[in-house]
Amino acid sequence: GAGVSQSPSNKVTEKGKDVELRCDPISGHTALYWYRQSLGQGLEFLIYFQGNSAPDKSGLPSDRFSAERTGGSVSTLTIQRTQQEDSAVYLCASSLTGGWDTQYFGPGTRLTVL
Amino acid sequence: GDSVTQMEGPVTLSEEAFLTINCTYTATGYPSLFWYVQYPGEGLQLLLKATKADDKGSNKGFEATYRKETTSFHLEKGSVQVSDSAVYFCALSLQGAQKLVFGQGTRLTINP
């Protein structure tokens, strides 16, 4: 595809449920990032994948959050036992090789935890 | 830690007015600096960037100069248009750190 795609675009869930958010990066991009955009915290880095290297998980807010990237392409962000404070827009970005390469962002998934 | 501070919003201007959105940063190393824009209903887009001191990034009539002495990267445009209404984010990235560190965003509204 032409850009980064994310699904679903909107997700409403009940507190305590698990959710999975998907990101398809730009074809050929080896670096993939997850960020969270919330009213209280602004835009926060969550996790970074680069090729076959171990991911940088330094931004994950708790052990309820995890992410994987299969085959160096598609990534899934999983939030277990969702809490109301997890409500936010989750953004995925990709770049060609990481480092200071331009990051291209997807449209985001808006997560609402009731 | 590394951080970015933007001027408080929202900012409301009339069409053809001069725009400045202030951005200052704190970084332990030597960052690259970025301005991203989020138009209504759209995703974040890179507007411009600068990778070293005194570099000027420019795009769509917007400019920002990397000022190491004042740790600033203020966004300017000489004559804004209604279509410039959006949320603007200043950000930095440190070599080896990979992630972007964003400011809190400034909502800009341009009235005709």
PDB file of C-alpha atoms in Angstrom:
ATOM      1  CA  GLY A   1       0.000   0.000   0.000  1.00  0.00           C
ATOM      2  CA  ALA A   2       0.913   3.626  -0.280  1.00  0.00           C
ATOM      3  CA  GLY A   3       1.042   4.366   3.427  1.00  0.00           C
ATOM      4  CA  VAL A   4       0.898   2.918   6.907  1.00  0.00           C
ATOM      5  CA  SER A   5      -2.448   1.307   7.625  1.00  0.00           C
ATOM      6  CA  GLN A   6      -3.975   0.456  10.974  1.00  0.00           C
ATOM      7  CA  SER A   7      -6.979  -1.550  12.024  1.00  0.00           C
ATOM      8  CA  PRO A   8      -9.480  -1.222  13.437  1.00  0.00           C
ATOM      9  CA  SER A   9      -9.958   2.512  13.142  1.00  0.00           C
ATOM     10  CA  ASN A  10     -12.119   2.496  16.252  1.00  0.00           C
ATOM     11  CA  LYS A  11     -12.397  -0.008  19.071  1.00  0.00           C
ATOM     12  CA  VAL A  12     -14.751   0.123  22.019  1.00  0.00           C
ATOM     13  CA  THR A  13     -14.200  -2.439  24.733  1.00  0.00           C
ATOM     14  CA  GLU A  14     -15.185  -3.129  28.299  1.00  0.00           C
ATOM     15  CA  LYS A  15     -12.801  -2.750  31.184  1.00  0.00           C
ATOM     16  CA  GLY A  16     -10.904  -5.972  31.786  1.00  0.00           C
ATOM     17  CA  LYS A  17     -11.073  -7.252  28.209  1.00  0.00           C
ATOM     18  CA  ASP A  18      -8.042  -7.837  25.995  1.00  0.00           C
ATOM     19  CA  VAL A  19      -7.623  -5.943  22.706  1.00  0.00           C
ATOM     20  CA  GLU A  20      -5.368  -6.330  19.683  1.00  0.00           C
ATOM     21  CA  LEU A  21      -4.429  -3.459  17.401  1.00  0.00           C
ATOM     22  CA  ARG A  22      -2.845  -4.067  14.014  1.00  0.00           C
ATOM     23  CA  CYS A  23      -0.345  -2.089  11.966  1.00  0.00           C
ATOM     24  CA  ASP A  24       0.760  -2.629   8.378  1.00  0.00           C
ATOM     25  CA  PRO A  25       3.880  -0.564   7.687  1.00  0.00           C
ATOM     26  CA  ILE A  26       4.971   0.825   4.350  1.00  0.00           C
ATOM     27  CA  SER A  27       6.388  -1.963   2.214  1.00  0.00           C
ATOM     28  CA  GLY A  28      10.153  -2.173   2.538  1.00  0.00           C
ATOM     29  CA  HIS A  29      10.350  -0.199   5.774  1.00  0.00           C
ATOM     30  CA  THR A  30      12.425  -2.052   8.327  1.00  0.00           C
ATOM     31  CA  ALA A  31      11.647   0.138  11.347  1.00  0.00           C
ATOM     32  CA  LEU A  32       8.247   0.219  13.051  1.00  0.00           C
ATOM     33  CA  TYR A  33       7.092   2.302  16.003  1.00  0.00           C
ATOM     34  CA  TRP A  34       4.045   2.460  18.243  1.00  0.00           C
ATOM     35  CA  TYR A  35       2.981   5.676  19.965  1.00  0.00           C
ATOM     36  CA  ARG A  36      -0.010   6.621  22.086  1.00  0.00           C
ATOM     37  CA  GLN A  37      -1.858   9.938  21.903  1.00  0.00           C
ATOM     38  CA  SER A  38      -3.993  10.762  24.893  1.00  0.00           C
ATOM     39  CA  LEU A  39      -5.447  13.939  26.350  1.00  0.00           C
ATOM     40  CA  GLY A  40      -3.537  13.714  29.578  1.00  0.00           C
ATOM     41  CA  GLN A  41      -0.158  12.530  28.332  1.00  0.00           C
ATOM     42  CA  GLY A  42       0.138  13.895  24.808  1.00  0.00           C
ATOM     43  CA  LEU A  43       2.092  11.792  22.303  1.00  0.00           C
ATOM     44  CA  GLU A  44       4.150   9.061  23.957  1.00  0.00           C
ATOM     45  CA  PHE A  45       6.523   6.503  22.497  1.00  0.00           C
ATOM     46  CA  LEU A  46       5.624   2.916  23.321  1.00  0.00           C
ATOM     47  CA  ILE A  47       7.847   0.465  21.419  1.00  0.00           C
ATOM     48  CA  TYR A  48      10.240   0.266  18.461  1.00  0.00           C
ATOM     49  CA  PHE A  49      11.145  -2.624  16.152  1.00  0.00           C
ATOM     50  CA  GLN A  50      14.138  -2.621  13.823  1.00  0.00           C
ATOM     51  CA  GLY A  51      14.717  -5.606  11.580  1.00  0.00           C
ATOM     52  CA  ASN A  52      15.600  -8.713  13.575  1.00  0.00           C
ATOM     53  CA  SER A  53      16.954  -6.797  16.566  1.00  0.00           C
ATOM     54  CA  ALA A  54      15.371  -7.026  19.990  1.00  0.00           C
ATOM     55  CA  PRO A  55      12.630  -4.392  20.245  1.00  0.00           C
ATOM     56  CA  ASP A  56      13.030  -1.271  22.373  1.00  0.00           C
ATOM     57  CA  LYS A  57      10.185  -1.680  24.862  1.00  0.00           C
ATOM     58  CA  SER A  58      11.210   1.219  27.085  1.00  0.00           C
ATOM     59  CA  GLY A  59       7.975   3.152  26.540  1.00  0.00           C
ATOM     60  CA  LEU A  60       5.480   0.437  27.413  1.00  0.00           C
ATOM     61  CA  PRO A  61       3.548   1.719  30.445  1.00  0.00           C
ATOM     62  CA  SER A  62       2.912  -1.633  32.122  1.00  0.00           C
ATOM     63  CA  ASP A  63       3.275  -5.370  31.625  1.00  0.00           C
ATOM     64  CA  ARG A  64      -0.306  -5.437  30.325  1.00  0.00           C
ATOM     65  CA  PHE A  65       1.077  -4.010  27.088  1.00  0.00           C
ATOM     66  CA  SER A  66       2.966  -6.132  24.589  1.00  0.00           C
ATOM     67  CA  ALA A  67       3.717  -6.049  20.896  1.00  0.00           C
ATOM     68  CA  GLU A  68       5.091  -8.334  18.272  1.00  0.00           C
ATOM     69  CA  ARG A  69       6.160  -7.990  14.697  1.00  0.00           C
ATOM     70  CA  THR A  70       5.838 -11.026  12.490  1.00  0.00           C
ATOM     71  CA  GLY A  71       8.054 -11.584   9.478  1.00  0.00           C
ATOM     72  CA  GLY A  72       9.516  -8.119   9.787  1.00  0.00           C
ATOM     73  CA  SER A  73       6.296  -6.567   8.550  1.00  0.00           C
ATOM     74  CA  VAL A  74       2.902  -6.517  10.279  1.00  0.00           C
ATOM     75  CA  SER A  75       2.822  -5.634  13.960  1.00  0.00           C
ATOM     76  CA  THR A  76       0.215  -6.274  16.634  1.00  0.00           C
ATOM     77  CA  LEU A  77      -0.066  -4.286  19.858  1.00  0.00           C
ATOM     78  CA  THR A  78      -1.901  -6.207  22.573  1.00  0.00           C
ATOM     79  CA  ILE A  79      -3.359  -4.682  25.704  1.00  0.00           C
ATOM     80  CA  GLN A  80      -4.480  -7.178  28.323  1.00  0.00           C
ATOM     81  CA  ARG A  81      -7.068  -6.488  31.003  1.00  0.00           C
ATOM     82  CA  THR A  82      -7.796  -3.031  29.629  1.00  0.00           C
ATOM     83  CA  GLN A  83      -8.312  -0.111  32.008  1.00  0.00           C
ATOM     84  CA  GLN A  84     -10.101   3.165  31.407  1.00  0.00           C
ATOM     85  CA  GLU A  85      -6.783   5.019  31.401  1.00  0.00           C
ATOM     86  CA  ASP A  86      -5.799   2.982  28.328  1.00  0.00           C
ATOM     87  CA  SER A  87      -8.334   4.978  26.298  1.00  0.00           C
ATOM     88  CA  ALA A  88      -6.320   6.840  23.670  1.00  0.00           C
ATOM     89  CA  VAL A  89      -5.432   6.924  19.997  1.00  0.00           C
ATOM     90  CA  TYR A  90      -2.728   4.376  19.228  1.00  0.00           C
ATOM     91  CA  LEU A  91      -0.487   5.430  16.364  1.00  0.00           C
ATOM     92  CA  CYS A  92       1.843   3.292  14.329  1.00  0.00           C
ATOM     93  CA  ALA A  93       4.706   4.659  12.261  1.00  0.00           C
ATOM     94  CA  SER A  94       7.347   3.165  10.004  1.00  0.00           C
ATOM     95  CA  SER A  95      10.614   4.370   8.524  1.00  0.00           C
ATOM     96  CA  LEU A  96      12.963   3.004   5.928  1.00  0.00           C
ATOM     97  CA  THR A  97      15.882   2.048   8.147  1.00  0.00           C
ATOM     98  CA  GLY A  98      15.242   3.657  11.538  1.00  0.00           C
ATOM     99  CA  GLY A  99      17.686   6.125  13.029  1.00  0.00           C
ATOM    100  CA  TRP A 100      16.864   9.634  11.857  1.00  0.00           C
ATOM    101  CA  ASP A 101      14.848   8.482   8.840  1.00  0.00           C
ATOM    102  CA  THR A 102      11.501  10.196   8.506  1.00  0.00           C
ATOM    103  CA  GLN A 103       8.750   8.373  10.361  1.00  0.00           C
ATOM    104  CA  TYR A 104       5.477   7.991   8.450  1.00  0.00           C
ATOM    105  CA  PHE A 105       2.412   7.681  10.606  1.00  0.00           C
ATOM    106  CA  GLY A 106      -0.782   5.720  10.139  1.00  0.00           C
ATOM    107  CA  PRO A 107      -4.252   7.140  10.844  1.00  0.00           C
ATOM    108  CA  GLY A 108      -4.389   5.559  14.292  1.00  0.00           C
ATOM    109  CA  THR A 109      -6.772   3.333  16.213  1.00  0.00           C
ATOM    110  CA  ARG A 110      -9.039   5.100  18.662  1.00  0.00           C
ATOM    111  CA  LEU A 111      -9.496   2.864  21.707  1.00  0.00           C
ATOM    112  CA  THR A 112     -12.282   3.547  24.174  1.00  0.00           C
ATOM    113  CA  VAL A 113     -12.449   1.489  27.361  1.00  0.00           C
ATOM    114  CA  LEU A 114     -15.815   1.673  29.085  1.00  0.00           C
TER     115      LEU A 114
ATOM    116  CA  GLY B   1      15.310  13.607  30.613  1.00  0.00           C
ATOM    117  CA  ASP B   2      14.825  14.718  27.048  1.00  0.00           C
ATOM    118  CA  SER B   3      11.801  16.926  26.523  1.00  0.00           C
ATOM    119  CA  VAL B   4      10.122  19.403  24.204  1.00  0.00           C
ATOM    120  CA  THR B   5       8.087  22.410  25.288  1.00  0.00           C
ATOM    121  CA  GLN B   6       5.715  24.209  22.923  1.00  0.00           C
ATOM    122  CA  MET B   7       3.800  27.403  23.402  1.00  0.00           C
ATOM    123  CA  GLU B   8       0.383  26.950  24.888  1.00  0.00           C
ATOM    124  CA  GLY B   9      -2.554  26.857  22.548  1.00  0.00           C
ATOM    125  CA  PRO B  10      -4.992  27.204  21.111  1.00  0.00           C
ATOM    126  CA  VAL B  11      -3.844  29.898  18.703  1.00  0.00           C
ATOM    127  CA  THR B  12      -6.384  31.747  16.569  1.00  0.00           C
ATOM    128  CA  LEU B  13      -5.317  34.046  13.746  1.00  0.00           C
ATOM    129  CA  SER B  14      -6.850  35.762  10.771  1.00  0.00           C
ATOM    130  CA  GLU B  15      -5.940  34.739   7.250  1.00  0.00           C
ATOM    131  CA  GLU B  16      -2.685  36.295   5.985  1.00  0.00           C
ATOM    132  CA  ALA B  17      -1.411  36.916   9.522  1.00  0.00           C
ATOM    133  CA  PHE B  18       2.161  36.091  10.553  1.00  0.00           C
ATOM    134  CA  LEU B  19       2.532  32.900  12.570  1.00  0.00           C
ATOM    135  CA  THR B  20       5.057  31.912  15.190  1.00  0.00           C
ATOM    136  CA  ILE B  21       4.766  28.788  17.324  1.00  0.00           C
ATOM    137  CA  ASN B  22       7.544  28.587  19.874  1.00  0.00           C
ATOM    138  CA  CYS B  23       9.374  25.361  20.609  1.00  0.00           C
ATOM    139  CA  THR B  24      12.279  24.763  22.973  1.00  0.00           C
ATOM    140  CA  TYR B  25      13.960  21.521  23.876  1.00  0.00           C
ATOM    141  CA  THR B  26      16.097  19.837  26.485  1.00  0.00           C
ATOM    142  CA  ALA B  27      18.332  17.018  25.325  1.00  0.00           C
ATOM    143  CA  THR B  28      21.303  15.126  26.705  1.00  0.00           C
ATOM    144  CA  GLY B  29      22.807  14.726  23.260  1.00  0.00           C
ATOM    145  CA  TYR B  30      22.651  16.424  19.891  1.00  0.00           C
ATOM    146  CA  PRO B  31      19.133  15.931  18.552  1.00  0.00           C
ATOM    147  CA  SER B  32      17.452  16.206  15.201  1.00  0.00           C
ATOM    148  CA  LEU B  33      14.396  18.446  15.339  1.00  0.00           C
ATOM    149  CA  PHE B  34      11.049  18.084  13.617  1.00  0.00           C
ATOM    150  CA  TRP B  35       7.694  19.732  13.153  1.00  0.00           C
ATOM    151  CA  TYR B  36       4.766  17.409  12.531  1.00  0.00           C
ATOM    152  CA  VAL B  37       1.254  18.517  11.596  1.00  0.00           C
ATOM    153  CA  GLN B  38      -2.074  16.807  12.157  1.00  0.00           C
ATOM    154  CA  TYR B  39      -4.879  18.123   9.956  1.00  0.00           C
ATOM    155  CA  PRO B  40      -8.467  17.493  11.074  1.00  0.00           C
ATOM    156  CA  GLY B  41      -9.358  13.843  10.567  1.00  0.00           C
ATOM    157  CA  GLU B  42      -5.909  12.925   9.258  1.00  0.00           C
ATOM    158  CA  GLY B  43      -2.767  11.285  10.593  1.00  0.00           C
ATOM    159  CA  LEU B  44       0.467  12.939  11.643  1.00  0.00           C
ATOM    160  CA  GLN B  45       2.577  14.212   8.761  1.00  0.00           C
ATOM    161  CA  LEU B  46       6.132  15.452   8.762  1.00  0.00           C
ATOM    162  CA  LEU B  47       6.129  19.166   7.961  1.00  0.00           C
ATOM    163  CA  LEU B  48       9.848  19.931   8.152  1.00  0.00           C
ATOM    164  CA  LYS B  49      13.032  18.925   9.909  1.00  0.00           C
ATOM    165  CA  ALA B  50      16.579  20.045  10.695  1.00  0.00           C
ATOM    166  CA  THR B  51      19.447  17.811  11.701  1.00  0.00           C
ATOM    167  CA  LYS B  52      22.179  20.208  12.809  1.00  0.00           C
ATOM    168  CA  ALA B  53      22.674  23.646  14.285  1.00  0.00           C
ATOM    169  CA  ASP B  54      21.745  26.604  12.052  1.00  0.00           C
ATOM    170  CA  ASP B  55      19.960  24.330   9.583  1.00  0.00           C
ATOM    171  CA  LYS B  56      16.664  25.741   8.327  1.00  0.00           C
ATOM    172  CA  GLY B  57      13.860  23.356   7.518  1.00  0.00           C
ATOM    173  CA  SER B  58      11.139  24.597   5.194  1.00  0.00           C
ATOM    174  CA  ASN B  59       7.989  23.297   3.550  1.00  0.00           C
ATOM    175  CA  LYS B  60       4.643  24.714   2.382  1.00  0.00           C
ATOM    176  CA  GLY B  61       5.738  28.241   3.332  1.00  0.00           C
ATOM    177  CA  PHE B  62       6.650  27.187   6.882  1.00  0.00           C
ATOM    178  CA  GLU B  63      10.192  27.582   8.208  1.00  0.00           C
ATOM    179  CA  ALA B  64      12.068  26.698  11.371  1.00  0.00           C
ATOM    180  CA  THR B  65      15.742  27.229  12.222  1.00  0.00           C
ATOM    181  CA  TYR B  66      17.694  24.945  14.557  1.00  0.00           C
ATOM    182  CA  ARG B  67      19.158  27.266  17.215  1.00  0.00           C
ATOM    183  CA  LYS B  68      21.547  25.382  19.437  1.00  0.00           C
ATOM    184  CA  GLU B  69      22.479  28.416  21.546  1.00  0.00           C
ATOM    185  CA  THR B  70      18.853  28.956  22.579  1.00  0.00           C
ATOM    186  CA  THR B  71      17.795  25.282  22.246  1.00  0.00           C
ATOM    187  CA  SER B  72      14.894  26.376  20.091  1.00  0.00           C
ATOM    188  CA  PHE B  73      13.142  25.428  16.861  1.00  0.00           C
ATOM    189  CA  HIS B  74      10.360  27.978  16.417  1.00  0.00           C
ATOM    190  CA  LEU B  75       7.899  27.473  13.557  1.00  0.00           C
ATOM    191  CA  GLU B  76       7.084  30.508  11.386  1.00  0.00           C
ATOM    192  CA  LYS B  77       4.963  31.328   8.379  1.00  0.00           C
ATOM    193  CA  GLY B  78       4.635  34.730   6.825  1.00  0.00           C
ATOM    194  CA  SER B  79       1.013  34.544   5.695  1.00  0.00           C
ATOM    195  CA  VAL B  80      -1.249  31.803   6.986  1.00  0.00           C
ATOM    196  CA  GLN B  81      -4.237  30.355   5.180  1.00  0.00           C
ATOM    197  CA  VAL B  82      -7.442  28.761   6.412  1.00  0.00           C
ATOM    198  CA  SER B  83      -6.062  25.426   5.192  1.00  0.00           C
ATOM    199  CA  ASP B  84      -3.221  25.704   7.740  1.00  0.00           C
ATOM    200  CA  SER B  85      -5.682  25.063  10.566  1.00  0.00           C
ATOM    201  CA  ALA B  86      -4.342  21.977  12.319  1.00  0.00           C
ATOM    202  CA  VAL B  87      -2.467  20.772  15.387  1.00  0.00           C
ATOM    203  CA  TYR B  88       1.291  21.288  15.203  1.00  0.00           C
ATOM    204  CA  PHE B  89       3.778  19.149  17.134  1.00  0.00           C
ATOM    205  CA  CYS B  90       7.427  19.911  17.723  1.00  0.00           C
ATOM    206  CA  ALA B  91       9.591  16.825  18.280  1.00  0.00           C
ATOM    207  CA  LEU B  92      13.173  15.701  18.731  1.00  0.00           C
ATOM    208  CA  SER B  93      15.048  12.506  18.085  1.00  0.00           C
ATOM    209  CA  LEU B  94      18.422  11.554  19.494  1.00  0.00           C
ATOM    210  CA  GLN B  95      20.901   9.420  17.590  1.00  0.00           C
ATOM    211  CA  GLY B  96      20.654   5.886  18.816  1.00  0.00           C
ATOM    212  CA  ALA B  97      17.416   6.563  20.698  1.00  0.00           C
ATOM    213  CA  GLN B  98      15.192   6.003  17.663  1.00  0.00           C
ATOM    214  CA  LYS B  99      12.013   7.340  19.225  1.00  0.00           C
ATOM    215  CA  LEU B 100      10.486  10.764  18.719  1.00  0.00           C
ATOM    216  CA  VAL B 101       9.887  12.891  21.812  1.00  0.00           C
ATOM    217  CA  PHE B 102       6.957  15.221  21.181  1.00  0.00           C
ATOM    218  CA  GLY B 103       5.803  18.486  22.612  1.00  0.00           C
ATOM    219  CA  GLN B 104       2.224  18.759  23.772  1.00  0.00           C
ATOM    220  CA  GLY B 105       0.948  20.157  20.469  1.00  0.00           C
ATOM    221  CA  THR B 106      -0.461  23.549  19.521  1.00  0.00           C
ATOM    222  CA  ARG B 107      -3.894  23.818  17.951  1.00  0.00           C
ATOM    223  CA  LEU B 108      -3.973  26.513  15.274  1.00  0.00           C
ATOM    224  CA  THR B 109      -7.192  27.929  13.856  1.00  0.00           C
ATOM    225  CA  ILE B 110      -7.146  30.367  10.961  1.00  0.00           C
ATOM    226  CA  ASN B 111     -10.279  32.421  10.374  1.00  0.00           C
ATOM    227  CA  PRO B 112     -11.120  33.806   6.927  1.00  0.00           C
TER     228      PRO B 112
END
